[in-house]
GROMACS .gro file of C-alpha atoms in nm:
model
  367
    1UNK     CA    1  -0.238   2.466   2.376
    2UNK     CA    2  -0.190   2.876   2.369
    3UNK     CA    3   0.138   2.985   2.261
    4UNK     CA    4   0.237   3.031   2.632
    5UNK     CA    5   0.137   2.674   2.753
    6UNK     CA    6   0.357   2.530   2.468
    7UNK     CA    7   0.641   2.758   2.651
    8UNK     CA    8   0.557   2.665   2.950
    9UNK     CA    9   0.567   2.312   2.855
   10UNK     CA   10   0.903   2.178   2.882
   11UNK     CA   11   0.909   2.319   3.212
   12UNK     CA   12   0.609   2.041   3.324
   13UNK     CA   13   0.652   1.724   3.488
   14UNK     CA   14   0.701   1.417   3.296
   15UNK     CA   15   0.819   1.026   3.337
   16UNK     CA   16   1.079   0.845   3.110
   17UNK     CA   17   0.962   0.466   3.193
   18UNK     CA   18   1.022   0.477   3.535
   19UNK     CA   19   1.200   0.794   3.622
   20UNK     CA   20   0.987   1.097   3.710
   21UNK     CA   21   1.173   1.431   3.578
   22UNK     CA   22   1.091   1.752   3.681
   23UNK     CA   23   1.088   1.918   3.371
   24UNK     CA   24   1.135   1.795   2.964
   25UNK     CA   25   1.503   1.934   2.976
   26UNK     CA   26   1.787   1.717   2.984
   27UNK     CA   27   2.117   1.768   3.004
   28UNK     CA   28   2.313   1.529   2.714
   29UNK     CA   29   2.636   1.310   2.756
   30UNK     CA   30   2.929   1.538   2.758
   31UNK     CA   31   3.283   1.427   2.815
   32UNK     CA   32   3.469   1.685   2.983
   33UNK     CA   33   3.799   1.507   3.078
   34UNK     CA   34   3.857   1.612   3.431
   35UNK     CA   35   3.926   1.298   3.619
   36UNK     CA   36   4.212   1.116   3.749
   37UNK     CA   37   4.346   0.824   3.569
   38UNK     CA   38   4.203   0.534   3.795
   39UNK     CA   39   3.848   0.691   3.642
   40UNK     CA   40   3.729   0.779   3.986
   41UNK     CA   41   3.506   1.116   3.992
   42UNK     CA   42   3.632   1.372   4.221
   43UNK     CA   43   3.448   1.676   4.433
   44UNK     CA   44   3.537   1.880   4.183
   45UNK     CA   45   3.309   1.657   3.940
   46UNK     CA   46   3.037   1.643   4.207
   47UNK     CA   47   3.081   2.061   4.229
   48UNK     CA   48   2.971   2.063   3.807
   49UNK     CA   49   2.680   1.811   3.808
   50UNK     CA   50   2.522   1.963   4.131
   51UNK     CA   51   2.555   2.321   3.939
   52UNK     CA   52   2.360   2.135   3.651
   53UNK     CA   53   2.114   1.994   3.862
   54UNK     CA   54   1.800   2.197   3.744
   55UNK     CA   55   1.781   1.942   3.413
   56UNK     CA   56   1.465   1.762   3.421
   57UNK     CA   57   1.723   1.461   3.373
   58UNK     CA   58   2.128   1.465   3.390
   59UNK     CA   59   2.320   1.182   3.181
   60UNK     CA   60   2.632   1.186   3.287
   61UNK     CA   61   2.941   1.227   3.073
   62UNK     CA   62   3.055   0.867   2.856
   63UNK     CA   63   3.165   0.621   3.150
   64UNK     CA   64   3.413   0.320   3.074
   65UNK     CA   65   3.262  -0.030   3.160
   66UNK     CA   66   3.579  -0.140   3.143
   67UNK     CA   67   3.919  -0.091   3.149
   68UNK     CA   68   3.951  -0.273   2.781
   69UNK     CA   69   3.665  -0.006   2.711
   70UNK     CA   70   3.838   0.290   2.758
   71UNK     CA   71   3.982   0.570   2.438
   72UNK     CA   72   4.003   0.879   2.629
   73UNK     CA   73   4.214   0.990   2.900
   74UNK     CA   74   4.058   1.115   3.186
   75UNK     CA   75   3.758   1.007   3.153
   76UNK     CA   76   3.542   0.833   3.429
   77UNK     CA   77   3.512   0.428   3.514
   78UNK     CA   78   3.196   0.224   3.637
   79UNK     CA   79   3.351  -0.072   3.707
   80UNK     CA   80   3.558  -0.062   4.022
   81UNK     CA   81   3.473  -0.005   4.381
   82UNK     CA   82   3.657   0.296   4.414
   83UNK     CA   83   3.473   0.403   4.098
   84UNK     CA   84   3.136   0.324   4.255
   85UNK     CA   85   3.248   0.532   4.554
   86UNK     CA   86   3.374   0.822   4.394
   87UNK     CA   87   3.000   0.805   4.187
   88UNK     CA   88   2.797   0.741   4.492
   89UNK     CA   89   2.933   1.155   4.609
   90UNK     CA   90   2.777   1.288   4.317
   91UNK     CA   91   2.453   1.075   4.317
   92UNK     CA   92   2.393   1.148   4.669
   93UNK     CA   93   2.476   1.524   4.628
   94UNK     CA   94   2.239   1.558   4.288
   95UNK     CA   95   1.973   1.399   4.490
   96UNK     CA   96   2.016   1.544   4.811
   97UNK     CA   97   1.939   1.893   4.589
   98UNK     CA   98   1.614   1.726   4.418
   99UNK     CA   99   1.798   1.597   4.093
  100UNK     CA  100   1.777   1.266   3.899
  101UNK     CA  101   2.085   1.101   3.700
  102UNK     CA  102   2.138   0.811   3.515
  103UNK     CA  103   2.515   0.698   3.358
  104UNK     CA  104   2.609   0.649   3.018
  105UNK     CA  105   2.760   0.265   2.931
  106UNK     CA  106   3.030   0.316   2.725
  107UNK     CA  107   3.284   0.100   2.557
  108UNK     CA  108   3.497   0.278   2.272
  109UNK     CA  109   3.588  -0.056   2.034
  110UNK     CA  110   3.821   0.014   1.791
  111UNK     CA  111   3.848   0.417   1.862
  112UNK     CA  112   4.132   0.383   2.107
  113UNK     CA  113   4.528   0.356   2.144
  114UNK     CA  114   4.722   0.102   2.267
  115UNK     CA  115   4.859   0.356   2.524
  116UNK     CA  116   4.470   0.350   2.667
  117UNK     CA  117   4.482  -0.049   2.633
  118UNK     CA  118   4.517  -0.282   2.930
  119UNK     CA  119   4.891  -0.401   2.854
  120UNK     CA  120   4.939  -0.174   2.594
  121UNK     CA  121   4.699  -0.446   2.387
  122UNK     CA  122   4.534  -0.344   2.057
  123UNK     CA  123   4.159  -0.223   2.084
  124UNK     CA  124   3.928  -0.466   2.002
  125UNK     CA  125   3.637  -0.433   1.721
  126UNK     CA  126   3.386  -0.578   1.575
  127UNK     CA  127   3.670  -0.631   1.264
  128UNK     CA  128   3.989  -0.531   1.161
  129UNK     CA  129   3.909  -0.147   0.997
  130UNK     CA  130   4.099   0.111   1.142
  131UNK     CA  131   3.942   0.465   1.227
  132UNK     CA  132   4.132   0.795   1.053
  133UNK     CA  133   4.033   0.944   1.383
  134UNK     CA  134   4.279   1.069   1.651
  135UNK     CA  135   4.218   0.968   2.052
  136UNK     CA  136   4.333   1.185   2.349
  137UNK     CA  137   4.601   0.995   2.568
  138UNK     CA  138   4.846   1.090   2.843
  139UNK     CA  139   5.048   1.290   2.556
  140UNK     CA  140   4.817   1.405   2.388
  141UNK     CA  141   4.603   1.400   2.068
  142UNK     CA  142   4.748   1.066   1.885
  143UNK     CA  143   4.657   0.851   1.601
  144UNK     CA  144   4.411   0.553   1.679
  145UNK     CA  145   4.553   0.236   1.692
  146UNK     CA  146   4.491  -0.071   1.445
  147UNK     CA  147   4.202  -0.278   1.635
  148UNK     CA  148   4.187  -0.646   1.661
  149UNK     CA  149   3.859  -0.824   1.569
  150UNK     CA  150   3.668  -0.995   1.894
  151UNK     CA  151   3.700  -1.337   1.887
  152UNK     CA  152   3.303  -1.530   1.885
  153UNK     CA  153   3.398  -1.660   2.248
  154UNK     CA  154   3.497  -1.355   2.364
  155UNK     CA  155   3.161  -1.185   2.309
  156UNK     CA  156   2.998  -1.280   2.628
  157UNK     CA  157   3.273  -1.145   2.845
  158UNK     CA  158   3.215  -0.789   2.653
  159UNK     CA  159   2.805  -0.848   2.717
  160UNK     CA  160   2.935  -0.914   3.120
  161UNK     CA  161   3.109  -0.548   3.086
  162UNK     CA  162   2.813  -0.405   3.054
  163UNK     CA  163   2.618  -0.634   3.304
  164UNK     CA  164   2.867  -0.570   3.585
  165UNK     CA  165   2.872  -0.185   3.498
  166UNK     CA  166   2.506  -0.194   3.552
  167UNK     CA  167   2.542  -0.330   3.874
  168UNK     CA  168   2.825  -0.109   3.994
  169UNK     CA  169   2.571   0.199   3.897
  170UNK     CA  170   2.313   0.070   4.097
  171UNK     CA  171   2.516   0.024   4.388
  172UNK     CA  172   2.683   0.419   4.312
  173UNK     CA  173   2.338   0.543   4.387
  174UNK     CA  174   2.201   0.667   3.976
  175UNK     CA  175   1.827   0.642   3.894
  176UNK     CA  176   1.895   0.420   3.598
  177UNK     CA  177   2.154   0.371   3.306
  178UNK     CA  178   2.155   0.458   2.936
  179UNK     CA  179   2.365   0.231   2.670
  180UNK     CA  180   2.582   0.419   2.466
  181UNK     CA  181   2.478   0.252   2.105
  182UNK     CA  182   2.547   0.511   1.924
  183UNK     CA  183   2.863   0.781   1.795
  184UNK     CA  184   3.040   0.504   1.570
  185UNK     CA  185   3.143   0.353   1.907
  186UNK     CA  186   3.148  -0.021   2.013
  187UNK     CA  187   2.830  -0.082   1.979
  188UNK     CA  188   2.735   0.073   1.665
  189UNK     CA  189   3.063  -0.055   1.485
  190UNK     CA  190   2.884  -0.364   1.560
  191UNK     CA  191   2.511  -0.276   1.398
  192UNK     CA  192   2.639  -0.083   1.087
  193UNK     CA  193   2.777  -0.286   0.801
  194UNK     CA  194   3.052  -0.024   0.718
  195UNK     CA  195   3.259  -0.161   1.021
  196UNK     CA  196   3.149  -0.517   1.064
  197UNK     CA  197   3.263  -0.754   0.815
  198UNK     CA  198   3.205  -1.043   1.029
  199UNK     CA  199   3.122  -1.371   0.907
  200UNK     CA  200   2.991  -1.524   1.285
  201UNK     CA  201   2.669  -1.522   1.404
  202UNK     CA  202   2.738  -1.143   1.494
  203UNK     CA  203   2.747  -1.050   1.132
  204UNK     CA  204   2.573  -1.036   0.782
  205UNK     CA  205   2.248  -0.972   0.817
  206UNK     CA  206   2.085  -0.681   0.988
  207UNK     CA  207   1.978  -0.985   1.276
  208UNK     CA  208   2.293  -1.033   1.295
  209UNK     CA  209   2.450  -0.769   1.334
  210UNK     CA  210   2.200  -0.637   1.616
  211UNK     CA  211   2.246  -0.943   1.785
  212UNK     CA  212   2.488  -0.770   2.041
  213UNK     CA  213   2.319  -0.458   2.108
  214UNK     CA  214   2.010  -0.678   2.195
  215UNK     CA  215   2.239  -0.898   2.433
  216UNK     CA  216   2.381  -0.584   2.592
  217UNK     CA  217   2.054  -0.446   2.624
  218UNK     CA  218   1.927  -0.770   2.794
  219UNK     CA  219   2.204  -0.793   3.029
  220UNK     CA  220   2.153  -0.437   3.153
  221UNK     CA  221   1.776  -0.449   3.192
  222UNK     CA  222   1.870  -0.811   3.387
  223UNK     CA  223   1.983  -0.582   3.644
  224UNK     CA  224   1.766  -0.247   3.590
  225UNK     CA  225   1.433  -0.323   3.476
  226UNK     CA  226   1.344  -0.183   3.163
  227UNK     CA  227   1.209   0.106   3.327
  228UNK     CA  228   1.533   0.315   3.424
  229UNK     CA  229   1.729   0.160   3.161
  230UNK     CA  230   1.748   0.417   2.803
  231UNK     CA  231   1.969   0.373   2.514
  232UNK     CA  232   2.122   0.594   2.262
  233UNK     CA  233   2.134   0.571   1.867
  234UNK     CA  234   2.263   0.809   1.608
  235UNK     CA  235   2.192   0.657   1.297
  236UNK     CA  236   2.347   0.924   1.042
  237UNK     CA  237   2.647   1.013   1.301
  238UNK     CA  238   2.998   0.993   1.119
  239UNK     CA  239   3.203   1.201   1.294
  240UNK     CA  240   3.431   0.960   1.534
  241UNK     CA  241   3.656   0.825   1.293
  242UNK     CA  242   3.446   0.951   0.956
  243UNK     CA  243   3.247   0.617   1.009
  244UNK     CA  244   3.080   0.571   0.710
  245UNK     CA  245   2.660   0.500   0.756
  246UNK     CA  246   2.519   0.180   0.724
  247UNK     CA  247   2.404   0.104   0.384
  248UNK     CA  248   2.047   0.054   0.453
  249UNK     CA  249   2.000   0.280   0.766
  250UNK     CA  250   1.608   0.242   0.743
  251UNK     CA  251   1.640  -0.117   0.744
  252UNK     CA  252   1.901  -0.177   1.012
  253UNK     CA  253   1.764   0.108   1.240
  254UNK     CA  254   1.374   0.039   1.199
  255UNK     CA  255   1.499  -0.334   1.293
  256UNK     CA  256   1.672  -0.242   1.622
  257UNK     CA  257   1.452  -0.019   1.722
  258UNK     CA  258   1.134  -0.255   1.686
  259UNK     CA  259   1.319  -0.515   1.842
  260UNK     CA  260   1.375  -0.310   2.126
  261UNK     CA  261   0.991  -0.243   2.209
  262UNK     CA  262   1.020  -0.591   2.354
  263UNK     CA  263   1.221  -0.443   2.686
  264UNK     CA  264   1.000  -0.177   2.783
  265UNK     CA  265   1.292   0.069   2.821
  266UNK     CA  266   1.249   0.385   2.956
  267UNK     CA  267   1.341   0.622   2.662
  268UNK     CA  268   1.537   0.640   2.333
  269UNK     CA  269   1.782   0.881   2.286
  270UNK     CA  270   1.818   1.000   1.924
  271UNK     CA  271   2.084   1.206   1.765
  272UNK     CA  272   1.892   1.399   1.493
  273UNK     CA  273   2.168   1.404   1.261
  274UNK     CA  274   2.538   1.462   1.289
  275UNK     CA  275   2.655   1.523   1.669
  276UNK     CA  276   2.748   1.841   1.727
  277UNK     CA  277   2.774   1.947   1.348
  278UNK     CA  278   2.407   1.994   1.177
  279UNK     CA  279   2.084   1.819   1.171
  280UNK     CA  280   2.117   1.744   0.768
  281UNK     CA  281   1.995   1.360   0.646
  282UNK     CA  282   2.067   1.197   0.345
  283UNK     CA  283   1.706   1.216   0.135
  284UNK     CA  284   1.658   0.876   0.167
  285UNK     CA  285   1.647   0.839   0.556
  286UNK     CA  286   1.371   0.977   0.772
  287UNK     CA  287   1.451   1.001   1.119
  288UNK     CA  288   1.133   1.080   1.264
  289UNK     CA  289   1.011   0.758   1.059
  290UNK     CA  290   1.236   0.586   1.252
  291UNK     CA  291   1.176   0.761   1.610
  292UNK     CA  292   0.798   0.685   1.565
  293UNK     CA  293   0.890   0.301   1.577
  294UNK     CA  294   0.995   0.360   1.932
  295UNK     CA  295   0.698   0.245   2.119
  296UNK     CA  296   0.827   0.450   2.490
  297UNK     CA  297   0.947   0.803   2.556
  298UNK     CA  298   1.172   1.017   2.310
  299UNK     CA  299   1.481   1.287   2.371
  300UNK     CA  300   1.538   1.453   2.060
  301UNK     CA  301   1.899   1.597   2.034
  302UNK     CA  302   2.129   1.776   1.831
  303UNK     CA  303   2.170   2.142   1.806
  304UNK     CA  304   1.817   2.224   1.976
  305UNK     CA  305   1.801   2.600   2.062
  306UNK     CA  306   1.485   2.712   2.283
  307UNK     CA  307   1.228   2.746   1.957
  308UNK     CA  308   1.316   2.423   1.836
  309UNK     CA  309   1.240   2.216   2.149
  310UNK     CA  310   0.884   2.424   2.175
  311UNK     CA  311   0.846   2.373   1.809
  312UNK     CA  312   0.896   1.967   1.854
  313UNK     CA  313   0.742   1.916   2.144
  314UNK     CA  314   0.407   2.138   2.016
  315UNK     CA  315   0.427   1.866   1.714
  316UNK     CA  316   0.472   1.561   1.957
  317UNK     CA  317   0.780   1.464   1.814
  318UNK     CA  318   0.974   1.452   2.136
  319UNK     CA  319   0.908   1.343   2.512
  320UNK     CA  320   1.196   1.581   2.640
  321UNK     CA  321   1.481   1.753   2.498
  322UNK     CA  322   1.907   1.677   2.566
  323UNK     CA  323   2.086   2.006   2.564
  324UNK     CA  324   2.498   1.952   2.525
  325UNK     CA  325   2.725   2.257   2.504
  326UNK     CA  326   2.460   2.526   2.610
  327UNK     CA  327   2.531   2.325   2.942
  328UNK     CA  328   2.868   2.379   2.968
  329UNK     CA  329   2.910   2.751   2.991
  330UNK     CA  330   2.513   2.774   3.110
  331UNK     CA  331   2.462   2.538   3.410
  332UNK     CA  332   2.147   2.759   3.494
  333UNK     CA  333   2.059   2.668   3.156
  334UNK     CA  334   1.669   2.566   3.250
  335UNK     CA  335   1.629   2.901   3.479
  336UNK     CA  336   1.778   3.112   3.165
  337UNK     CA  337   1.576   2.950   2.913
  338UNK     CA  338   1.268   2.980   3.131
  339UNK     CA  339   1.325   3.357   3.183
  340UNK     CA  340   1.450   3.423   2.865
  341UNK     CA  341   1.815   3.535   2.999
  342UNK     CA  342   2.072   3.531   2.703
  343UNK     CA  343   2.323   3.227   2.711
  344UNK     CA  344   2.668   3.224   2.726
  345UNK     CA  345   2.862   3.131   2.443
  346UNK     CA  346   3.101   2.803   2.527
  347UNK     CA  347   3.496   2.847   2.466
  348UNK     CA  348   3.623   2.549   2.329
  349UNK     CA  349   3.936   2.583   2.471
  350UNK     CA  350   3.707   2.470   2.797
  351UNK     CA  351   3.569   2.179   2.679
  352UNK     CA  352   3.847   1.901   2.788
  353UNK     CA  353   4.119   1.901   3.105
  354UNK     CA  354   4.212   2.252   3.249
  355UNK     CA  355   4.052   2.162   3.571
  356UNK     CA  356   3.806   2.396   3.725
  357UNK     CA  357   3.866   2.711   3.493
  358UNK     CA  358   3.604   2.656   3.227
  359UNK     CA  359   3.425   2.343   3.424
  360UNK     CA  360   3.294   2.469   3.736
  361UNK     CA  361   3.330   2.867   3.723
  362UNK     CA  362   3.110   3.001   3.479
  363UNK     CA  363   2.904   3.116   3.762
  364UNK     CA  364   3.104   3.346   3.880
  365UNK     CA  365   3.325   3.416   3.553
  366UNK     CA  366   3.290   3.685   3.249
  367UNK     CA  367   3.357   3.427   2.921
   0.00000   0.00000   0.00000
């Protein structure tokens, strides 16, 4: 391709499994805190994802599949009918405006408070290690609480979470679902031997310890198809909580990810290195090793500016590209990157709660 054509290409129309984008950009996962504490998205939520609707692809913000799931206040449920309605307004209104969106699964584990905890229980975990890290509740930034391991028999009710969440997003109207496996959450406390010490069939060896991300993935795609159903990893991620890496994360990775050729899902989404921090990796772990184990679509993220994405895509190392932040104080991001306007620079005093002022009026105000 000419230099322009590889430009030009993330602006072309693509498919992830099933879903037909418009263009290769996609807006990434970004919790923003702005709803009500029943998790029930608002018009002022339907207001930012329809100014973000030019993304190829939108993934909406981390949503609870449960209440048990939950380690942020303020943030959005997908497992209750007035959930499902409040969902089903901004569905209808991206689509109604030519946009696709699909919901991130997301259940916290052990990064939570008992304050976020259905009768002020502990959080529960794949064992009993607490996270350093601190969780936002009704008062503020606080200290996670000490989790409580999941009992064997109560596995299958966590795998019906996510089964019932994928229902309740079909019925709110989204063109498919990604599972949040990744960002030291649930999930990924489960997969990484740093956090699970368990001695069950859900621990040990690397089988083992994939063995609920494969249930969770065959539950969802029970309801989806594998087609609209993606799923995100970040194997070098330590951030939430300074989770420490797996300690073969070629092994336990490579694994998972072959193991999920078998369900045909729509795309992986890979965190190419630390979320939000830097794209460094430990010499012994290749990520695009890893990626090229994925037999469906990629959406390389972390830190991508404009070159980057061309550069990757020119080298067919990603499918599409998840932009975060630039999203957040750019929602004509794809128009400015396509014309070459200069971004706007995020404050991070916007990112969480403050209502409108720094979620919805960057359009019309000088940051």
């Amino acid at each position: 391709m000419t230099d322009n054509s590889l430009r030009t290409d993330l602006f072309s129309p693509t498919k992830l499994g099933e879903i037909e984008l418009s263009n290769r950009i996609t807006m990434a996962p970004l919790t923003r805190s702005r709803t009500g504490e029943e998790g029930i998205p608002n018009e002022l939520n339907v207001t930012y994802y329809v100014q973000r609707v030019s993304a190829g692809l939108i993934i909406s913000e981390a949503t609870n599949i449960s209440s048990q799931g939950r380690g942020y206040a303020m943030t959005p449920g997908i497992w209750t009918e007035d959930q499902v309605a409040g969902w089903k307004k901004v569905t209808d209104a991206i689509h109604v405006a030519g946009g696709k969106i699909v919901v991130q699964l997301w259940h916290v584990g052990r990064f939570s408070h008992v304050d976020l905890q259905p009768n002020r229980e502990a959080p529960v975990a794949p064992s009993v290690i607490k996270t350093t890290g601190n969780v936002y509740t009704h008062r503020g930034i606080e200290k996670s609480s000490m989790p409580r391991a999941l009992r064997t028999d109560e596995i299958p009710d966590i795998i019906e979470q996510y089964r019932h969440a994928a229902e309740c997003a079909k019925r709110a109207g989204f063109d498919g679902v990604e599972i949040h496996s990744a960002n030291n959450y649930l999930l990924e406390q489960f997969l990484r031997d740093s956090t699970n010490h368990r001695t069950d069939q859900y621990g040990g060896s690397i089988e083992n310890r994939a063995r609920l991300v494969l249930e969770v993935v065959k539950a969802v795609t029970s309801v989806w198809g594998g087609g609209r159903v993606g799923i995100r990893l970040s194997p070098v991620t330590i951030e939430v909580g300074n989770t420490p890496l797996d300690s073969n994360v070629m092994a336990t990775y490579g694994y998972l990810i072959q193991q999920l050729n078998k369900f045909k899902l729509a795309y992986l989404h890979f965190v190419e290195g630390t979320t939000g921090r830097n794209r460094d990796v430990p010499e012994d772990i290749d990520l695009d090793a890893l990626r090229s184990l994925f037999d469906g679509a990629y959406i390389g993220n972390n830190n991508y500016d404009f070159e980057m994405a061309i550069s990757r895509r020119a080298e067919g190392k990603v499918d599409a590209v998840a932009f975060g932040r630039p999203f957040i104080s750019n929602p004509d991001l794809v128009e400015r990157l396509r014309y070459g306007i200069e971004l706007v620079d995020v404050n991070n005093d916007a990112y969480f709660g403050n209502g409108a002022k720094g979620y919805t009026d960057w359009l019309k105000a000088n940051y």
